[in-house]
Short mmCIF file of C-alpha atoms in Angstrom, two decimals:
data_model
loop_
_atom_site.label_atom_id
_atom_site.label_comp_id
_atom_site.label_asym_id
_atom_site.label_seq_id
_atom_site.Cartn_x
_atom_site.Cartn_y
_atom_site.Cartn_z
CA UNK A 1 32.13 73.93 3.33
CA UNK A 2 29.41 74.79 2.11
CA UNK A 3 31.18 77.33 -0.56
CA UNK A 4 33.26 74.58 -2.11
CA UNK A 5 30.57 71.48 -1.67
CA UNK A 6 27.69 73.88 -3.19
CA UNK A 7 30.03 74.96 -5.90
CA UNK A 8 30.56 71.07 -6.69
CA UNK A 9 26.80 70.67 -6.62
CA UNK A 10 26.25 73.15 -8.91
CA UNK A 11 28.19 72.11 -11.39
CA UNK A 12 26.91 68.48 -11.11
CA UNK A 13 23.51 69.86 -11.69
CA UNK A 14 23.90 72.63 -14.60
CA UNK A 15 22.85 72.43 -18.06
CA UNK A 16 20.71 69.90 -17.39
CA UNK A 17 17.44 69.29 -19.51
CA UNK A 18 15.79 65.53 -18.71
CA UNK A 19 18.37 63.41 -18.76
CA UNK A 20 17.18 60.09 -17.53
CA UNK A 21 20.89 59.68 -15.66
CA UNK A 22 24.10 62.13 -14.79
CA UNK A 23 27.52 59.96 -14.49
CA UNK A 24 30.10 61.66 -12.08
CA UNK A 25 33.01 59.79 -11.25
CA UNK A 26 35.60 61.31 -8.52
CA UNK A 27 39.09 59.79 -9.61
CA UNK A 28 41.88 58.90 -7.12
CA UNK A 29 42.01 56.77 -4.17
CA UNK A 30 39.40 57.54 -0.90
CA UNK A 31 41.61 58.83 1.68
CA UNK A 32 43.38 61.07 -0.84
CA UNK A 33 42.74 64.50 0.24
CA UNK A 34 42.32 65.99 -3.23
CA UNK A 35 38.89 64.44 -3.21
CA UNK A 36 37.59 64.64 0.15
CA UNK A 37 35.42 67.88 -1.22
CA UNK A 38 33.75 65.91 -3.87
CA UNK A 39 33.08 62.88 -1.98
CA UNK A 40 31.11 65.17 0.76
CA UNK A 41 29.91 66.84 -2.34
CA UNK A 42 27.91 63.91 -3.02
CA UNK A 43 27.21 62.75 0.36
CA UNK A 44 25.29 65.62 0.88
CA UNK A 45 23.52 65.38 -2.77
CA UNK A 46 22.51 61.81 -1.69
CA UNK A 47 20.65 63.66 1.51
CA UNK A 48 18.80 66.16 -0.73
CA UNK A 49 17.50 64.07 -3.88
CA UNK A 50 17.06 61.01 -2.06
CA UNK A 51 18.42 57.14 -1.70
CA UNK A 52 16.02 56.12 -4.80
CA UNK A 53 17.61 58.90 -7.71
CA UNK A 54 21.24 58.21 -6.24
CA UNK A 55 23.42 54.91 -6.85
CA UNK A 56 27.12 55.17 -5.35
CA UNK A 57 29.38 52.53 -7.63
CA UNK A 58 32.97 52.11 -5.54
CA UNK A 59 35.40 50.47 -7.78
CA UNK A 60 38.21 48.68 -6.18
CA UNK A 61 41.13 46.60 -6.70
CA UNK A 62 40.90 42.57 -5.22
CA UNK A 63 45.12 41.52 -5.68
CA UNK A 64 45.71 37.95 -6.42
CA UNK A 65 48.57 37.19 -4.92
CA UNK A 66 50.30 33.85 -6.79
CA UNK A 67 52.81 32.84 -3.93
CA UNK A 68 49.96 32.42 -1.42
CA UNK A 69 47.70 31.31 -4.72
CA UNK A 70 44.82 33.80 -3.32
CA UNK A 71 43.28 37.14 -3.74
CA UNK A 72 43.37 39.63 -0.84
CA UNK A 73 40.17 41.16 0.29
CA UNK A 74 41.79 42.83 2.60
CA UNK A 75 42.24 46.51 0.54
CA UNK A 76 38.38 46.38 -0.52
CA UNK A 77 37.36 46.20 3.40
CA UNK A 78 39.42 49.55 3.95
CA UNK A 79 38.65 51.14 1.24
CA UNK A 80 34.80 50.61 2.19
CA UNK A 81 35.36 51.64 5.76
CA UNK A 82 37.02 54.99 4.61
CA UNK A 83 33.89 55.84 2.56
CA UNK A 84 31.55 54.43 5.42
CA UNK A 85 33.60 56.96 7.95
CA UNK A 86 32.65 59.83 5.27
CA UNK A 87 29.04 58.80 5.46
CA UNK A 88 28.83 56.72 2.26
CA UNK A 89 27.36 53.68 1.93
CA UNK A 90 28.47 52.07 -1.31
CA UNK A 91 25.24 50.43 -3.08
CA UNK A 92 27.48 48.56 -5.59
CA UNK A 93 30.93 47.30 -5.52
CA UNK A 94 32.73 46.70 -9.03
CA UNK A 95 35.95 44.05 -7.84
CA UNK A 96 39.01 44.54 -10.12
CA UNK A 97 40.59 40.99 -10.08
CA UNK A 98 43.42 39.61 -12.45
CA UNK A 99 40.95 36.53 -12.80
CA UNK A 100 37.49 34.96 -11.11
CA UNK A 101 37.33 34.51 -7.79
CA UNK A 102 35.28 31.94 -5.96
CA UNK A 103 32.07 32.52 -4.32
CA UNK A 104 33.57 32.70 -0.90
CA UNK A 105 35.65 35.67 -1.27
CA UNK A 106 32.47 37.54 -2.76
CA UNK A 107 30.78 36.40 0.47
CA UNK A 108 33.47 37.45 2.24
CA UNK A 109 33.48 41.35 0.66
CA UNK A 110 29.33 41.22 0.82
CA UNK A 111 29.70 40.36 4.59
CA UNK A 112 32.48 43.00 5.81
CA UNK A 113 31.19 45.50 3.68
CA UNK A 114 27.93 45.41 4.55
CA UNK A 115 26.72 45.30 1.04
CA UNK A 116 24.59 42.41 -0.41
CA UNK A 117 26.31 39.07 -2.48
CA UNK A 118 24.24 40.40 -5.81
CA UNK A 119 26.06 43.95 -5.32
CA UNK A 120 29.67 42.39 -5.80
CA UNK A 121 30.13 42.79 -9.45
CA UNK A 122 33.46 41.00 -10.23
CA UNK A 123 35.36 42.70 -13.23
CA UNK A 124 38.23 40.71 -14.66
CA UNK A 125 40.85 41.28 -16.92
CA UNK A 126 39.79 41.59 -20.52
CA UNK A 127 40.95 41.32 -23.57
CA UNK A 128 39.74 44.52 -24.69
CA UNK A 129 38.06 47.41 -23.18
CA UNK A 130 34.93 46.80 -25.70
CA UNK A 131 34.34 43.37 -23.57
CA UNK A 132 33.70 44.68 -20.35
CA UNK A 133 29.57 45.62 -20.75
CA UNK A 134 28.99 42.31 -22.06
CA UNK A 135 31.24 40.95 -18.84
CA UNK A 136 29.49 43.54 -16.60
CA UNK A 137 25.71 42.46 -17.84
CA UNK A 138 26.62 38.48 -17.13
CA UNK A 139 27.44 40.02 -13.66
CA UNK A 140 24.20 41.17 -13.51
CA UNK A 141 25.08 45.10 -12.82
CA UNK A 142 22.44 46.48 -15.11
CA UNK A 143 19.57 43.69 -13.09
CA UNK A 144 21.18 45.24 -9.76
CA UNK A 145 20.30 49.07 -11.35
CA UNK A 146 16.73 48.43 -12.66
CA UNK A 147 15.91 46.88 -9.22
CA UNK A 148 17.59 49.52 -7.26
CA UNK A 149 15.93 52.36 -9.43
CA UNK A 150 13.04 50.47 -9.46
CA UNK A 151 13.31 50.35 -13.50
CA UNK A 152 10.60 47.94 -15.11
CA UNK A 153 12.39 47.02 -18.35
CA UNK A 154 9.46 45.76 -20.65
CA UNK A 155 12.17 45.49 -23.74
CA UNK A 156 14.99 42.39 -23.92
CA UNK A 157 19.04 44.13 -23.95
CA UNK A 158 20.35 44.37 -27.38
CA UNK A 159 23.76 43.24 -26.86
CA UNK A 160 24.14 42.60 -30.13
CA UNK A 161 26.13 45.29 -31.41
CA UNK A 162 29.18 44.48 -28.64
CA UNK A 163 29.41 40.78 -29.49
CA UNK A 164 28.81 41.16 -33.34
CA UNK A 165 32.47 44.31 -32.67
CA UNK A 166 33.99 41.47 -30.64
CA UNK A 167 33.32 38.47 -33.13
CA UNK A 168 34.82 40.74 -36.04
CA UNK A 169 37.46 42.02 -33.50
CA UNK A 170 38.42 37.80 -32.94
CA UNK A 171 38.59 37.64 -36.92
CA UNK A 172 40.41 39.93 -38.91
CA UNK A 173 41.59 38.87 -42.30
CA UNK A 174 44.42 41.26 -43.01
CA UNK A 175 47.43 43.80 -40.89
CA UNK A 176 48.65 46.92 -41.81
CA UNK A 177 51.90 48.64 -39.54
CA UNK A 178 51.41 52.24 -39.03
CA UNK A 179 53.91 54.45 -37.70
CA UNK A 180 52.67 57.28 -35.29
CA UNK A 181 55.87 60.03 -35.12
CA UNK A 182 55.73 62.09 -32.14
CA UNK A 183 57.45 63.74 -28.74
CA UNK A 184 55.73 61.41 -26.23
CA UNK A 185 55.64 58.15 -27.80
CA UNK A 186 56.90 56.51 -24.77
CA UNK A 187 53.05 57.73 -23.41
CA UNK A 188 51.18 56.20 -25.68
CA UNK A 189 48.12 57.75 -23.44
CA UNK A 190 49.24 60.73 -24.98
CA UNK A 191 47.79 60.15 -28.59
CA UNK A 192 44.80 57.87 -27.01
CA UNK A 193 42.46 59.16 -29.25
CA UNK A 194 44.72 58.70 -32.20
CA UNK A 195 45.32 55.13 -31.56
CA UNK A 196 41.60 54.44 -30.72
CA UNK A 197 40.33 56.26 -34.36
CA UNK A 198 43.04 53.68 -35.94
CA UNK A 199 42.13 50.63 -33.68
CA UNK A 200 38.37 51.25 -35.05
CA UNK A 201 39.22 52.39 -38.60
CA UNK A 202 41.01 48.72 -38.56
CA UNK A 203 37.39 46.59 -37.41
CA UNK A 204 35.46 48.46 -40.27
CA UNK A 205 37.65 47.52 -42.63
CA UNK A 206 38.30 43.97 -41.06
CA UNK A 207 41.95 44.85 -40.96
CA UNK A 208 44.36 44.48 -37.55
CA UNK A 209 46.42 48.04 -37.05
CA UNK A 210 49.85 47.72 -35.82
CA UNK A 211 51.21 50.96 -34.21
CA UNK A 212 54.96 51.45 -34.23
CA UNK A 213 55.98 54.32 -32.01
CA UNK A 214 58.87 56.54 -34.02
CA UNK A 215 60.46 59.23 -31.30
CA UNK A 216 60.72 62.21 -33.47
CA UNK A 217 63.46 64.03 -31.50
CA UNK A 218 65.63 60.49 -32.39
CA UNK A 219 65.28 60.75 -36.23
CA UNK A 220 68.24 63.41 -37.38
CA UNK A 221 68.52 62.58 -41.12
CA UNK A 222 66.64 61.06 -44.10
CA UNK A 223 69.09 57.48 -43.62
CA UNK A 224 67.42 57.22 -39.72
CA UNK A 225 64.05 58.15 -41.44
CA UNK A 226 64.25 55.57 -43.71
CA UNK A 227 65.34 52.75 -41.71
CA UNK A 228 61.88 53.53 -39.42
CA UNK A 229 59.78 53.83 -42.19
CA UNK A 230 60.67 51.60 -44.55
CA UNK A 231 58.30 48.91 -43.15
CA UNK A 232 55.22 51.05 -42.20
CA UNK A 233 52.39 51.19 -44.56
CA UNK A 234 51.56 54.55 -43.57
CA UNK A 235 52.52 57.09 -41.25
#
């Protein structure tokens, strides 16, 4: 400091020409010491632009635990107080939960973390990823950004588009098996973008892809070759 936090800064802030918004997110867990840099990084960019062009987001995980049948708040708190200690005051809280939680455990986050009920956005588990802004608007995150940006939104959401992928997601007529052959098939993160252009290829044409995962290294001969691929429809 302040070589590495202006360096940060700087990047945040180049090639910029009007944007209406600039997304960062700084990956990991607070605490971690990887990110301590960036998280003063933006501490300090708070100071300079101003409380009404920032919005801190802190994601964070809310375990259910089944044997006690109830979730654990407990993580969230810390996780808060770490930032707090760094001088940042989360403005919204996105709660990772396996399922809903009652009202009282929001109160309970809103009241230890010093953040208001309306600013714990719950986020449970989905489907698919492509259901989450729908999820995220009933949870009233975007009503939570206007007001703290002090956006007057004249125009009605068009949510259209996610529910009409979702309905046609729900209803596919027809399934096709496709083998991907590769080193790292037991990362399937590996050929994300692969899988995703395939996953989306499938909607359009209102067909379900099924991805079979074919080790390369484990096929030797044109028998072993056979027996994988027999059954795919393409590869």
């Amino acid at each position: 400091i302040p070589h590495v936090t202006n360096e940060i800064k700087k990047f945040i802030k180049k090639d910029l020409n009007k944007e209406d918004f600039v997304i960062c997110e700084i990956g990991g867990t607070v605490g971690d010491i990887e990110s301590l840099p960036f998280l003063e990084a933006i501490r300090q960019l708070r100071n300079e632009l101003g409380k009404n062009k920032t919005l801190f987001i802190h994601l964070t995980l809310v375990p259910f635990l089944s044997s006690a049948n109830e979730f654990k708040t407990k993580p969230t708190q810390h996780s808060v107080k770490e930032l707090l200690g760094l001088g940042i005051q989360p403005d919204l809280l996105l709660c990772r939960a396996e399922k809903k939680f009652k009202k009282n455990e929001k109160s309970k986050i809103s009241l230890f973390c010093n953040i208001s009920l309306d600013s714990v956005i719950l986020i449970e588990n989905a489907a698919t990823i492509y259901e989450i802004p729908l999820k995220l608007n009933n949870q009233g995150l975007l009503k939570q950004l206007f007001k703290h940006f002090e956006i007057k939104n004249k125009k009605a959401l068009n949510l259209k588009p996610w529910s009409d992928f979702l309905q046609k997601f729900n209803q596919l007529k027809s399934k096709v098996t496709v083998a991907i052959v590769g080193k790292y098939t037991n990362l399937s993160e590996s050929y994300k973008s692969l899988n995703e252009a395939l996953f989306h290829s499938g909607i359009y044409n209102n067909t379900k892809v099924e991805i079979k995962w074919v080790d390369s290294k484990k096929i030797e001969d044109i028998k072993k070759c056979e027996k994988e691929l027999n059954e795919c429809d393409g590869i």
